[in-house]
């Protein structure tokens, strides 16, 4: 919640500073800037590069700040590490009470640490010592040293002078002490606001993993081989999905017979998640490459079919009538009117289909694969190698974003009339 609040605050502050200050000083002078009406004009909406840079930098800084990264100058409060102590009050069966101090040494997980040396003190409640890793907790069976045991009816009635009962907890210096249902003590040092590396590693740990796996490999394959096979499967599956889906969509948009025949099939399969088909594809085609490509083919097929059909349906009837009035044949109508006007919808569908295929291939590799980005993430998660999991997710996102940028560039080059006619 804290991270979300900070992120929203940075978004609002950056918007006000950039849009109200920097933008006025660096006003753009081009065709779009001369338009008097831009709201609702998609062609006038361009990515604000300031916003993109600030967004990425903000996410990186938040990641580093809440993981204690050495790459960022500001950090959220981290877990307590060092020496601390608290006192518990033990009540004997006869009602007499005695205090004992517990000395705790909190250390970074992975480091060697010894328990503090203590003087047991006088009285029937003896001083004790524990060691506990940061972000962890430690159970203290205090009466193993005390002269009066819980089995005799002794019980802890206060922590640092604060009354407590079994099932309750008390805040102490640098942590919390809870009383279990059986009367023992459980000390949890203050965790701060930073994430434990096992849940979210620092950026430098993830980058180090990239270099390590790129040079040494992981699960018998190099990093580039894992990414290559995932990308290869996506491209092949998407290609065949588009090869079948686009003509089918055109046929459904131009023929009532094709529309009636295939519409129930397409509308039935469209809402079925590709991941739901994984068991069936494995039964039919096995866990080899053919099964994964078939799954990706099905993931792209319905999206490309619907986008092509929508492209045909979106052609302005006035353009069709104009072409016929000029003597155009059906082939000429198809080539010069329907295809050019449907390409924007098809490219939009292609971007969606590629994204779905990229997500599907990773999920398919989680189930059955010997190589691939999804397989790498799945194996790493079994051994709680969160840095490898984060690395895989980032690389998958970068590749997916790169594919989307390439498709945008291809659309700009192949469909320059989008938004202008």
mmCIF file of C-alpha atoms in Angstrom:
data_model
loop_
_atom_site.group_PDB
_atom_site.id
_atom_site.type_symbol
_atom_site.label_atom_id
_atom_site.label_comp_id
_atom_site.label_asym_id
_atom_site.label_seq_id
_atom_site.Cartn_x
_atom_site.Cartn_y
_atom_site.Cartn_z
ATOM 1 C CA UNK A 1 0.000 0.000 0.000
ATOM 2 C CA UNK A 2 2.855 2.395 0.830
ATOM 3 C CA UNK A 3 4.493 1.731 -2.537
ATOM 4 C CA UNK A 4 1.200 2.345 -4.329
ATOM 5 C CA UNK A 5 0.658 5.650 -2.529
ATOM 6 C CA UNK A 6 4.194 6.787 -3.367
ATOM 7 C CA UNK A 7 3.744 5.763 -7.000
ATOM 8 C CA UNK A 8 0.461 7.696 -7.311
ATOM 9 C CA UNK A 9 2.053 10.743 -5.657
ATOM 10 C CA UNK A 10 4.985 10.653 -8.097
ATOM 11 C CA UNK A 11 2.562 10.293 -11.022
ATOM 12 C CA UNK A 12 0.533 13.338 -9.981
ATOM 13 C CA UNK A 13 3.613 15.436 -9.192
ATOM 14 C CA UNK A 14 5.327 14.534 -12.480
ATOM 15 C CA UNK A 15 2.158 15.287 -14.441
ATOM 16 C CA UNK A 16 1.803 18.728 -12.906
ATOM 17 C CA UNK A 17 5.493 19.614 -13.247
ATOM 18 C CA UNK A 18 5.970 18.339 -16.799
ATOM 19 C CA UNK A 19 2.622 19.359 -18.291
ATOM 20 C CA UNK A 20 2.403 22.738 -16.591
ATOM 21 C CA UNK A 21 6.094 23.671 -16.568
ATOM 22 C CA UNK A 22 8.401 21.847 -18.939
ATOM 23 C CA UNK A 23 5.828 21.415 -21.724
ATOM 24 C CA UNK A 24 5.143 25.139 -21.878
ATOM 25 C CA UNK A 25 8.837 25.902 -22.189
ATOM 26 C CA UNK A 26 9.305 23.226 -24.870
ATOM 27 C CA UNK A 27 6.064 23.534 -26.841
ATOM 28 C CA UNK A 28 5.909 21.286 -29.879
ATOM 29 C CA UNK A 29 5.466 22.869 -33.289
ATOM 30 C CA UNK A 30 4.120 20.347 -35.774
ATOM 31 C CA UNK A 31 0.935 19.387 -37.596
ATOM 32 C CA UNK A 32 -0.670 17.890 -34.482
ATOM 33 C CA UNK A 33 0.059 20.993 -32.409
ATOM 34 C CA UNK A 34 -1.927 23.071 -34.898
ATOM 35 C CA UNK A 35 -5.096 21.033 -34.434
ATOM 36 C CA UNK A 36 -7.869 22.844 -32.608
ATOM 37 C CA UNK A 37 -9.668 19.641 -31.559
ATOM 38 C CA UNK A 38 -7.606 16.711 -30.273
ATOM 39 C CA UNK A 39 -9.837 15.013 -27.680
ATOM 40 C CA UNK A 40 -11.150 11.831 -29.307
ATOM 41 C CA UNK A 41 -8.627 12.077 -32.183
ATOM 42 C CA UNK A 42 -6.467 8.966 -31.739
ATOM 43 C CA UNK A 43 -3.941 10.225 -34.292
ATOM 44 C CA UNK A 44 -3.253 13.247 -32.065
ATOM 45 C CA UNK A 45 -2.397 11.126 -29.019
ATOM 46 C CA UNK A 46 1.311 10.347 -28.895
ATOM 47 C CA UNK A 47 3.308 8.785 -26.051
ATOM 48 C CA UNK A 48 4.741 11.476 -23.822
ATOM 49 C CA UNK A 49 8.442 10.571 -23.602
ATOM 50 C CA UNK A 50 8.839 12.496 -20.362
ATOM 51 C CA UNK A 51 6.102 10.381 -18.824
ATOM 52 C CA UNK A 52 7.700 7.171 -20.130
ATOM 53 C CA UNK A 53 11.132 8.013 -18.710
ATOM 54 C CA UNK A 54 9.776 9.158 -15.353
ATOM 55 C CA UNK A 55 7.560 6.053 -15.110
ATOM 56 C CA UNK A 56 10.446 3.639 -15.664
ATOM 57 C CA UNK A 57 12.795 5.547 -13.357
ATOM 58 C CA UNK A 58 10.128 5.682 -10.629
ATOM 59 C CA UNK A 59 9.543 1.930 -10.756
ATOM 60 C CA UNK A 60 13.296 1.284 -10.622
ATOM 61 C CA UNK A 61 13.788 3.651 -7.683
ATOM 62 C CA UNK A 62 10.891 2.121 -5.758
ATOM 63 C CA UNK A 63 12.257 -1.361 -6.443
ATOM 64 C CA UNK A 64 15.699 -0.366 -5.219
ATOM 65 C CA UNK A 65 14.457 1.632 -2.235
ATOM 66 C CA UNK A 66 12.306 -1.193 -0.898
ATOM 67 C CA UNK A 67 14.994 -3.863 -1.393
ATOM 68 C CA UNK A 68 17.958 -1.972 0.074
ATOM 69 C CA UNK A 69 19.731 -1.722 -3.288
ATOM 70 C CA UNK A 70 23.163 -0.100 -3.434
ATOM 71 C CA UNK A 71 22.204 1.438 -6.765
ATOM 72 C CA UNK A 72 19.710 3.938 -5.354
ATOM 73 C CA UNK A 73 20.472 6.772 -2.920
ATOM 74 C CA UNK A 74 17.324 6.508 -0.785
ATOM 75 C CA UNK A 75 16.099 3.444 1.092
ATOM 76 C CA UNK A 76 12.960 2.547 2.992
ATOM 77 C CA UNK A 77 13.523 1.559 6.638
ATOM 78 C CA UNK A 78 15.119 -1.874 6.676
ATOM 79 C CA UNK A 79 14.825 -4.717 9.180
ATOM 80 C CA UNK A 80 16.422 -4.345 12.565
ATOM 81 C CA UNK A 81 19.896 -5.880 12.798
ATOM 82 C CA UNK A 82 21.943 -5.745 15.991
ATOM 83 C CA UNK A 83 21.612 -6.279 19.747
ATOM 84 C CA UNK A 84 18.376 -5.779 21.664
ATOM 85 C CA UNK A 85 16.717 -7.039 24.824
ATOM 86 C CA UNK A 86 13.415 -7.352 26.621
ATOM 87 C CA UNK A 87 12.320 -8.426 30.088
ATOM 88 C CA UNK A 88 9.638 -10.918 31.015
ATOM 89 C CA UNK A 89 7.959 -11.381 34.377
ATOM 90 C CA UNK A 90 7.488 -14.956 35.535
ATOM 91 C CA UNK A 91 4.857 -15.761 38.145
ATOM 92 C CA UNK A 92 5.396 -18.855 40.282
ATOM 93 C CA UNK A 93 2.502 -21.061 41.489
ATOM 94 C CA UNK A 94 2.654 -19.401 44.925
ATOM 95 C CA UNK A 95 2.078 -15.968 43.358
ATOM 96 C CA UNK A 96 5.640 -14.705 43.707
ATOM 97 C CA UNK A 97 7.140 -12.975 40.697
ATOM 98 C CA UNK A 98 10.602 -12.519 39.267
ATOM 99 C CA UNK A 99 11.999 -10.723 36.190
ATOM 100 C CA UNK A 100 14.451 -12.099 33.664
ATOM 101 C CA UNK A 101 16.071 -10.374 30.684
ATOM 102 C CA UNK A 102 16.356 -11.936 27.253
ATOM 103 C CA UNK A 103 19.267 -10.692 25.156
ATOM 104 C CA UNK A 104 18.656 -11.057 21.422
ATOM 105 C CA UNK A 105 21.173 -10.854 18.607
ATOM 106 C CA UNK A 106 19.549 -10.175 15.222
ATOM 107 C CA UNK A 107 21.755 -10.960 12.213
ATOM 108 C CA UNK A 108 21.458 -10.917 8.453
ATOM 109 C CA UNK A 109 20.310 -14.252 7.112
ATOM 110 C CA UNK A 110 23.245 -16.132 5.615
ATOM 111 C CA UNK A 111 25.777 -14.752 8.072
ATOM 112 C CA UNK A 112 27.235 -16.605 11.037
ATOM 113 C CA UNK A 113 26.196 -15.352 14.454
ATOM 114 C CA UNK A 114 26.694 -16.616 17.986
ATOM 115 C CA UNK A 115 24.317 -16.199 20.884
ATOM 116 C CA UNK A 116 25.257 -13.404 23.299
ATOM 117 C CA UNK A 117 27.073 -14.423 26.463
ATOM 118 C CA UNK A 118 24.977 -13.622 29.522
ATOM 119 C CA UNK A 119 24.952 -13.739 33.282
ATOM 120 C CA UNK A 120 21.967 -15.870 34.381
ATOM 121 C CA UNK A 121 21.394 -13.571 37.346
ATOM 122 C CA UNK A 122 19.724 -14.295 40.684
ATOM 123 C CA UNK A 123 16.182 -15.409 41.417
ATOM 124 C CA UNK A 124 14.112 -18.254 40.011
ATOM 125 C CA UNK A 125 13.677 -16.546 36.598
ATOM 126 C CA UNK A 126 17.005 -16.720 34.769
ATOM 127 C CA UNK A 127 18.291 -14.431 32.047
ATOM 128 C CA UNK A 128 18.439 -15.961 28.579
ATOM 129 C CA UNK A 129 19.907 -15.296 25.099
ATOM 130 C CA UNK A 130 18.727 -15.985 21.584
ATOM 131 C CA UNK A 131 19.871 -15.300 18.040
ATOM 132 C CA UNK A 132 17.437 -14.689 15.215
ATOM 133 C CA UNK A 133 17.761 -13.814 11.542
ATOM 134 C CA UNK A 134 16.340 -10.582 10.186
ATOM 135 C CA UNK A 135 12.732 -11.002 8.984
ATOM 136 C CA UNK A 136 12.545 -14.229 11.021
ATOM 137 C CA UNK A 137 11.244 -15.112 14.479
ATOM 138 C CA UNK A 138 12.600 -17.278 17.248
ATOM 139 C CA UNK A 139 10.738 -19.374 19.808
ATOM 140 C CA UNK A 140 12.145 -19.118 23.326
ATOM 141 C CA UNK A 141 11.426 -21.882 25.822
ATOM 142 C CA UNK A 142 12.322 -19.582 28.693
ATOM 143 C CA UNK A 143 11.704 -22.070 31.483
ATOM 144 C CA UNK A 144 14.433 -24.430 30.326
ATOM 145 C CA UNK A 145 16.742 -22.217 32.411
ATOM 146 C CA UNK A 146 14.236 -21.059 35.017
ATOM 147 C CA UNK A 147 14.029 -22.779 38.349
ATOM 148 C CA UNK A 148 10.221 -22.808 38.224
ATOM 149 C CA UNK A 149 8.779 -24.555 35.160
ATOM 150 C CA UNK A 150 5.542 -24.129 33.260
ATOM 151 C CA UNK A 151 4.783 -27.731 34.106
ATOM 152 C CA UNK A 152 4.763 -26.683 37.746
ATOM 153 C CA UNK A 153 2.220 -23.935 37.044
ATOM 154 C CA UNK A 154 4.568 -21.009 36.343
ATOM 155 C CA UNK A 155 3.509 -18.529 33.669
ATOM 156 C CA UNK A 156 4.659 -15.307 32.022
ATOM 157 C CA UNK A 157 2.389 -12.448 33.086
ATOM 158 C CA UNK A 158 4.175 -9.390 31.659
ATOM 159 C CA UNK A 159 6.675 -8.311 29.002
ATOM 160 C CA UNK A 160 8.652 -5.145 29.747
ATOM 161 C CA UNK A 161 6.087 -4.402 32.432
ATOM 162 C CA UNK A 162 3.110 -4.748 30.071
ATOM 163 C CA UNK A 163 0.532 -7.365 31.108
ATOM 164 C CA UNK A 164 0.155 -10.226 28.654
ATOM 165 C CA UNK A 165 -1.691 -13.534 28.399
ATOM 166 C CA UNK A 166 -1.340 -16.609 26.173
ATOM 167 C CA UNK A 167 -2.277 -15.698 22.597
ATOM 168 C CA UNK A 168 -1.366 -12.034 23.096
ATOM 169 C CA UNK A 169 1.609 -10.000 21.977
ATOM 170 C CA UNK A 170 3.523 -6.961 23.165
ATOM 171 C CA UNK A 171 5.649 -4.438 21.292
ATOM 172 C CA UNK A 172 9.143 -4.175 22.700
ATOM 173 C CA UNK A 173 12.251 -2.321 21.636
ATOM 174 C CA UNK A 174 13.100 -3.316 18.051
ATOM 175 C CA UNK A 175 10.467 -6.030 17.771
ATOM 176 C CA UNK A 176 7.440 -7.868 19.075
ATOM 177 C CA UNK A 177 7.090 -10.642 21.644
ATOM 178 C CA UNK A 178 4.113 -12.974 21.426
ATOM 179 C CA UNK A 179 2.948 -15.510 23.993
ATOM 180 C CA UNK A 180 2.004 -18.839 22.462
ATOM 181 C CA UNK A 181 -0.990 -20.835 23.619
ATOM 182 C CA UNK A 182 1.385 -23.018 25.646
ATOM 183 C CA UNK A 183 3.006 -20.049 27.352
ATOM 184 C CA UNK A 184 6.377 -19.867 25.565
ATOM 185 C CA UNK A 185 7.802 -16.668 24.075
ATOM 186 C CA UNK A 186 8.156 -15.911 20.365
ATOM 187 C CA UNK A 187 10.364 -12.933 19.479
ATOM 188 C CA UNK A 188 10.037 -11.252 16.060
ATOM 189 C CA UNK A 189 12.488 -8.426 15.336
ATOM 190 C CA UNK A 190 11.160 -5.331 13.556
ATOM 191 C CA UNK A 191 10.894 -6.066 9.833
ATOM 192 C CA UNK A 192 10.939 -2.481 8.602
ATOM 193 C CA UNK A 193 9.470 -1.681 5.188
ATOM 194 C CA UNK A 194 11.961 -3.422 2.937
ATOM 195 C CA UNK A 195 11.188 -6.667 1.158
ATOM 196 C CA UNK A 196 13.097 -9.794 2.102
ATOM 197 C CA UNK A 197 15.399 -10.928 -0.757
ATOM 198 C CA UNK A 198 13.637 -14.287 -0.954
ATOM 199 C CA UNK A 199 10.461 -12.390 -1.952
ATOM 200 C CA UNK A 200 11.974 -9.560 -3.976
ATOM 201 C CA UNK A 201 15.739 -9.360 -4.601
ATOM 202 C CA UNK A 202 17.560 -6.107 -5.266
ATOM 203 C CA UNK A 203 18.188 -4.987 -8.884
ATOM 204 C CA UNK A 204 21.901 -5.762 -8.707
ATOM 205 C CA UNK A 205 21.158 -9.359 -7.696
ATOM 206 C CA UNK A 206 18.945 -9.808 -10.757
ATOM 207 C CA UNK A 207 21.529 -8.247 -13.087
ATOM 208 C CA UNK A 208 24.219 -10.494 -11.627
ATOM 209 C CA UNK A 209 22.023 -13.503 -12.404
ATOM 210 C CA UNK A 210 21.666 -12.373 -16.011
ATOM 211 C CA UNK A 211 25.438 -12.351 -16.442
ATOM 212 C CA UNK A 212 25.845 -15.657 -14.648
ATOM 213 C CA UNK A 213 23.212 -17.552 -16.642
ATOM 214 C CA UNK A 214 24.242 -15.903 -19.920
ATOM 215 C CA UNK A 215 27.784 -17.240 -19.469
ATOM 216 C CA UNK A 216 27.216 -20.494 -17.587
ATOM 217 C CA UNK A 217 23.695 -21.455 -18.652
ATOM 218 C CA UNK A 218 20.826 -22.885 -16.651
ATOM 219 C CA UNK A 219 19.377 -26.389 -16.764
ATOM 220 C CA UNK A 220 21.766 -27.459 -19.567
ATOM 221 C CA UNK A 221 20.910 -24.540 -21.873
ATOM 222 C CA UNK A 222 22.224 -21.002 -22.141
ATOM 223 C CA UNK A 223 19.988 -18.023 -21.500
ATOM 224 C CA UNK A 224 19.912 -17.192 -25.211
ATOM 225 C CA UNK A 225 18.820 -20.732 -26.082
ATOM 226 C CA UNK A 226 15.950 -20.533 -23.592
ATOM 227 C CA UNK A 227 14.778 -17.222 -25.056
ATOM 228 C CA UNK A 228 15.310 -18.370 -28.656
ATOM 229 C CA UNK A 229 13.084 -21.410 -28.273
ATOM 230 C CA UNK A 230 10.305 -19.408 -26.638
ATOM 231 C CA UNK A 231 10.454 -16.780 -29.388
ATOM 232 C CA UNK A 232 10.629 -19.425 -32.123
ATOM 233 C CA UNK A 233 7.496 -21.147 -30.846
ATOM 234 C CA UNK A 234 5.609 -17.862 -30.656
ATOM 235 C CA UNK A 235 6.541 -16.744 -34.163
ATOM 236 C CA UNK A 236 5.679 -20.087 -35.765
ATOM 237 C CA UNK A 237 2.380 -20.428 -33.895
ATOM 238 C CA UNK A 238 1.387 -16.832 -34.635
ATOM 239 C CA UNK A 239 2.347 -17.174 -38.309
ATOM 240 C CA UNK A 240 0.118 -20.174 -38.886
ATOM 241 C CA UNK A 241 -2.673 -18.624 -36.810
ATOM 242 C CA UNK A 242 -2.578 -15.489 -38.966
ATOM 243 C CA UNK A 243 -2.210 -17.535 -42.156
ATOM 244 C CA UNK A 244 -5.487 -19.316 -41.440
ATOM 245 C CA UNK A 245 -7.307 -16.695 -39.382
ATOM 246 C CA UNK A 246 -7.068 -13.709 -41.734
ATOM 247 C CA UNK A 247 -8.559 -15.470 -44.811
ATOM 248 C CA UNK A 248 -11.204 -17.031 -42.587
ATOM 249 C CA UNK A 249 -12.095 -13.618 -41.168
ATOM 250 C CA UNK A 250 -12.340 -12.132 -44.644
ATOM 251 C CA UNK A 251 -14.593 -14.986 -45.725
ATOM 252 C CA UNK A 252 -16.841 -14.484 -42.705
ATOM 253 C CA UNK A 253 -17.025 -10.767 -43.386
ATOM 254 C CA UNK A 254 -17.891 -11.187 -47.084
ATOM 255 C CA UNK A 255 -20.060 -14.310 -47.198
ATOM 256 C CA UNK A 256 -23.228 -15.004 -45.241
ATOM 257 C CA UNK A 257 -22.648 -18.749 -45.690
ATOM 258 C CA UNK A 258 -19.131 -18.601 -44.204
ATOM 259 C CA UNK A 259 -20.398 -16.300 -41.446
ATOM 260 C CA UNK A 260 -23.197 -18.688 -40.553
ATOM 261 C CA UNK A 261 -20.978 -21.778 -40.728
ATOM 262 C CA UNK A 262 -17.998 -20.568 -38.741
ATOM 263 C CA UNK A 263 -19.559 -17.974 -36.437
ATOM 264 C CA UNK A 264 -20.713 -20.528 -33.805
ATOM 265 C CA UNK A 265 -17.260 -22.144 -33.815
ATOM 266 C CA UNK A 266 -15.353 -18.880 -33.539
ATOM 267 C CA UNK A 267 -17.624 -17.410 -30.868
ATOM 268 C CA UNK A 268 -17.490 -20.673 -28.899
ATOM 269 C CA UNK A 269 -13.700 -20.930 -28.958
ATOM 270 C CA UNK A 270 -12.933 -17.229 -28.543
ATOM 271 C CA UNK A 271 -13.693 -17.041 -24.788
ATOM 272 C CA UNK A 272 -11.906 -20.330 -24.036
ATOM 273 C CA UNK A 273 -8.516 -19.452 -22.481
ATOM 274 C CA UNK A 274 -5.608 -21.040 -24.377
ATOM 275 C CA UNK A 275 -4.283 -22.385 -21.078
ATOM 276 C CA UNK A 276 -7.438 -24.492 -20.711
ATOM 277 C CA UNK A 277 -6.439 -26.319 -23.882
ATOM 278 C CA UNK A 278 -3.021 -27.379 -22.598
ATOM 279 C CA UNK A 279 -4.145 -30.765 -21.181
ATOM 280 C CA UNK A 280 -6.017 -31.597 -24.378
ATOM 281 C CA UNK A 281 -3.123 -30.576 -26.608
ATOM 282 C CA UNK A 282 -0.724 -32.676 -24.541
ATOM 283 C CA UNK A 283 -3.039 -35.687 -24.926
ATOM 284 C CA UNK A 284 -3.340 -35.171 -28.676
ATOM 285 C CA UNK A 285 0.166 -33.999 -29.623
ATOM 286 C CA UNK A 286 2.370 -34.849 -26.645
ATOM 287 C CA UNK A 287 4.814 -32.535 -24.891
ATOM 288 C CA UNK A 288 7.054 -31.966 -27.913
ATOM 289 C CA UNK A 289 7.378 -28.865 -30.050
ATOM 290 C CA UNK A 290 4.355 -29.704 -32.198
ATOM 291 C CA UNK A 291 2.026 -29.580 -29.190
ATOM 292 C CA UNK A 292 3.254 -26.131 -28.130
ATOM 293 C CA UNK A 293 2.976 -24.756 -31.676
ATOM 294 C CA UNK A 294 -0.562 -26.133 -32.020
ATOM 295 C CA UNK A 295 -1.505 -24.414 -28.754
ATOM 296 C CA UNK A 296 -0.072 -21.101 -29.965
ATOM 297 C CA UNK A 297 -1.771 -21.557 -33.326
ATOM 298 C CA UNK A 298 -5.123 -21.879 -31.559
ATOM 299 C CA UNK A 299 -4.330 -18.894 -29.344
ATOM 300 C CA UNK A 300 -3.748 -16.660 -32.381
ATOM 301 C CA UNK A 301 -6.339 -18.155 -34.728
ATOM 302 C CA UNK A 302 -9.524 -16.798 -33.168
ATOM 303 C CA UNK A 303 -8.103 -13.344 -32.480
ATOM 304 C CA UNK A 304 -6.891 -12.948 -36.067
ATOM 305 C CA UNK A 305 -10.189 -14.256 -37.418
ATOM 306 C CA UNK A 306 -12.253 -11.773 -35.424
ATOM 307 C CA UNK A 307 -9.931 -8.850 -36.225
ATOM 308 C CA UNK A 308 -10.092 -9.602 -39.979
ATOM 309 C CA UNK A 309 -13.874 -9.954 -39.830
ATOM 310 C CA UNK A 310 -14.150 -6.674 -37.906
ATOM 311 C CA UNK A 311 -11.894 -5.014 -40.446
ATOM 312 C CA UNK A 312 -14.194 -6.010 -43.283
ATOM 313 C CA UNK A 313 -17.299 -4.963 -41.357
ATOM 314 C CA UNK A 314 -15.736 -1.579 -40.612
ATOM 315 C CA UNK A 315 -15.240 -0.577 -44.235
ATOM 316 C CA UNK A 316 -17.437 2.452 -44.948
ATOM 317 C CA UNK A 317 -20.261 1.473 -47.303
ATOM 318 C CA UNK A 318 -19.783 4.769 -49.147
ATOM 319 C CA UNK A 319 -16.346 3.604 -50.255
ATOM 320 C CA UNK A 320 -17.779 0.325 -51.531
ATOM 321 C CA UNK A 321 -20.493 2.150 -53.481
ATOM 322 C CA UNK A 322 -17.943 4.582 -54.878
ATOM 323 C CA UNK A 323 -15.744 1.720 -56.104
ATOM 324 C CA UNK A 324 -18.680 -0.024 -57.781
ATOM 325 C CA UNK A 325 -19.828 3.205 -59.402
ATOM 326 C CA UNK A 326 -16.380 3.545 -60.965
ATOM 327 C CA UNK A 327 -16.702 0.068 -62.455
ATOM 328 C CA UNK A 328 -14.531 -1.887 -60.024
ATOM 329 C CA UNK A 329 -14.735 -5.669 -60.060
ATOM 330 C CA UNK A 330 -15.004 -7.744 -56.905
ATOM 331 C CA UNK A 331 -11.286 -8.472 -57.074
ATOM 332 C CA UNK A 332 -10.471 -4.772 -57.459
ATOM 333 C CA UNK A 333 -12.867 -3.935 -54.631
ATOM 334 C CA UNK A 334 -11.093 -6.476 -52.460
ATOM 335 C CA UNK A 335 -7.621 -5.269 -53.368
ATOM 336 C CA UNK A 336 -8.096 -1.504 -53.330
ATOM 337 C CA UNK A 337 -10.902 -0.972 -50.799
ATOM 338 C CA UNK A 338 -11.494 -3.853 -48.393
ATOM 339 C CA UNK A 339 -7.906 -4.951 -47.699
ATOM 340 C CA UNK A 340 -6.435 -1.431 -47.193
ATOM 341 C CA UNK A 341 -9.322 -0.386 -44.929
ATOM 342 C CA UNK A 342 -9.222 -3.602 -42.875
ATOM 343 C CA UNK A 343 -5.453 -3.614 -42.283
ATOM 344 C CA UNK A 344 -5.605 -1.290 -39.225
ATOM 345 C CA UNK A 345 -7.996 -3.702 -37.481
ATOM 346 C CA UNK A 346 -5.843 -6.669 -38.506
ATOM 347 C CA UNK A 347 -2.690 -5.069 -37.120
ATOM 348 C CA UNK A 348 -4.465 -4.293 -33.868
ATOM 349 C CA UNK A 349 -5.559 -7.925 -33.665
ATOM 350 C CA UNK A 350 -2.029 -9.059 -34.529
ATOM 351 C CA UNK A 351 -0.585 -7.091 -31.626
ATOM 352 C CA UNK A 352 -3.150 -8.608 -29.266
ATOM 353 C CA UNK A 353 -2.589 -12.103 -30.671
ATOM 354 C CA UNK A 354 1.189 -11.825 -30.343
ATOM 355 C CA UNK A 355 0.819 -10.752 -26.727
ATOM 356 C CA UNK A 356 -1.519 -13.662 -25.993
ATOM 357 C CA UNK A 357 0.847 -16.088 -27.740
ATOM 358 C CA UNK A 358 3.813 -14.788 -25.778
ATOM 359 C CA UNK A 359 1.974 -15.243 -22.501
ATOM 360 C CA UNK A 360 0.651 -18.634 -23.553
ATOM 361 C CA UNK A 361 4.032 -20.050 -24.533
ATOM 362 C CA UNK A 362 5.449 -19.178 -21.127
ATOM 363 C CA UNK A 363 2.527 -20.910 -19.423
ATOM 364 C CA UNK A 364 2.847 -23.914 -21.743
ATOM 365 C CA UNK A 365 6.535 -24.207 -20.873
ATOM 366 C CA UNK A 366 5.624 -24.215 -17.196
ATOM 367 C CA UNK A 367 3.750 -27.468 -17.772
ATOM 368 C CA UNK A 368 6.000 -29.419 -20.094
ATOM 369 C CA UNK A 369 9.270 -28.203 -21.609
ATOM 370 C CA UNK A 370 12.965 -28.925 -21.478
ATOM 371 C CA UNK A 371 13.964 -25.427 -22.538
ATOM 372 C CA UNK A 372 12.368 -22.019 -22.713
ATOM 373 C CA UNK A 373 11.813 -18.934 -20.587
ATOM 374 C CA UNK A 374 8.771 -20.420 -18.857
ATOM 375 C CA UNK A 375 10.614 -23.612 -18.012
ATOM 376 C CA UNK A 376 13.500 -21.574 -16.557
ATOM 377 C CA UNK A 377 11.099 -19.636 -14.323
ATOM 378 C CA UNK A 378 9.270 -22.775 -13.220
ATOM 379 C CA UNK A 379 12.440 -24.615 -12.183
ATOM 380 C CA UNK A 380 13.812 -21.554 -10.398
ATOM 381 C CA UNK A 381 10.584 -21.145 -8.410
ATOM 382 C CA UNK A 382 10.893 -24.702 -7.081
ATOM 383 C CA UNK A 383 14.192 -23.782 -5.438
ATOM 384 C CA UNK A 384 13.008 -20.287 -4.405
ATOM 385 C CA UNK A 385 15.536 -18.623 -6.724
ATOM 386 C CA UNK A 386 13.493 -15.452 -6.875
ATOM 387 C CA UNK A 387 16.248 -13.537 -8.650
ATOM 388 C CA UNK A 388 16.047 -15.933 -11.599
ATOM 389 C CA UNK A 389 12.252 -15.698 -11.602
ATOM 390 C CA UNK A 390 12.386 -11.879 -11.648
ATOM 391 C CA UNK A 391 15.081 -11.996 -14.333
ATOM 392 C CA UNK A 392 12.914 -14.241 -16.499
ATOM 393 C CA UNK A 393 9.852 -12.026 -16.030
ATOM 394 C CA UNK A 394 11.805 -8.886 -16.962
ATOM 395 C CA UNK A 395 13.312 -10.504 -20.061
ATOM 396 C CA UNK A 396 9.897 -11.803 -21.128
ATOM 397 C CA UNK A 397 8.455 -8.316 -20.701
ATOM 398 C CA UNK A 398 11.322 -6.673 -22.620
ATOM 399 C CA UNK A 399 11.016 -9.123 -25.509
ATOM 400 C CA UNK A 400 7.235 -8.768 -25.579
ATOM 401 C CA UNK A 401 7.535 -4.979 -25.562
ATOM 402 C CA UNK A 402 10.139 -5.173 -28.307
ATOM 403 C CA UNK A 403 7.840 -7.309 -30.438
ATOM 404 C CA UNK A 404 5.009 -4.820 -29.929
ATOM 405 C CA UNK A 405 7.256 -1.913 -30.950
ATOM 406 C CA UNK A 406 8.299 -3.758 -34.111
ATOM 407 C CA UNK A 407 4.663 -4.411 -34.968
ATOM 408 C CA UNK A 408 3.819 -0.737 -34.393
ATOM 409 C CA UNK A 409 6.650 0.262 -36.737
ATOM 410 C CA UNK A 410 5.452 -2.255 -39.317
ATOM 411 C CA UNK A 411 1.934 -0.864 -39.022
ATOM 412 C CA UNK A 412 3.188 2.691 -39.475
ATOM 413 C CA UNK A 413 5.135 1.627 -42.564
ATOM 414 C CA UNK A 414 2.508 -0.652 -44.121
ATOM 415 C CA UNK A 415 -0.620 1.264 -43.097
ATOM 416 C CA UNK A 416 0.372 4.946 -43.251
ATOM 417 C CA UNK A 417 -3.240 5.959 -43.883
ATOM 418 C CA UNK A 418 -4.483 4.758 -40.478
ATOM 419 C CA UNK A 419 -6.393 7.570 -38.769
ATOM 420 C CA UNK A 420 -6.210 9.801 -41.849
ATOM 421 C CA UNK A 421 -9.016 8.405 -43.993
#
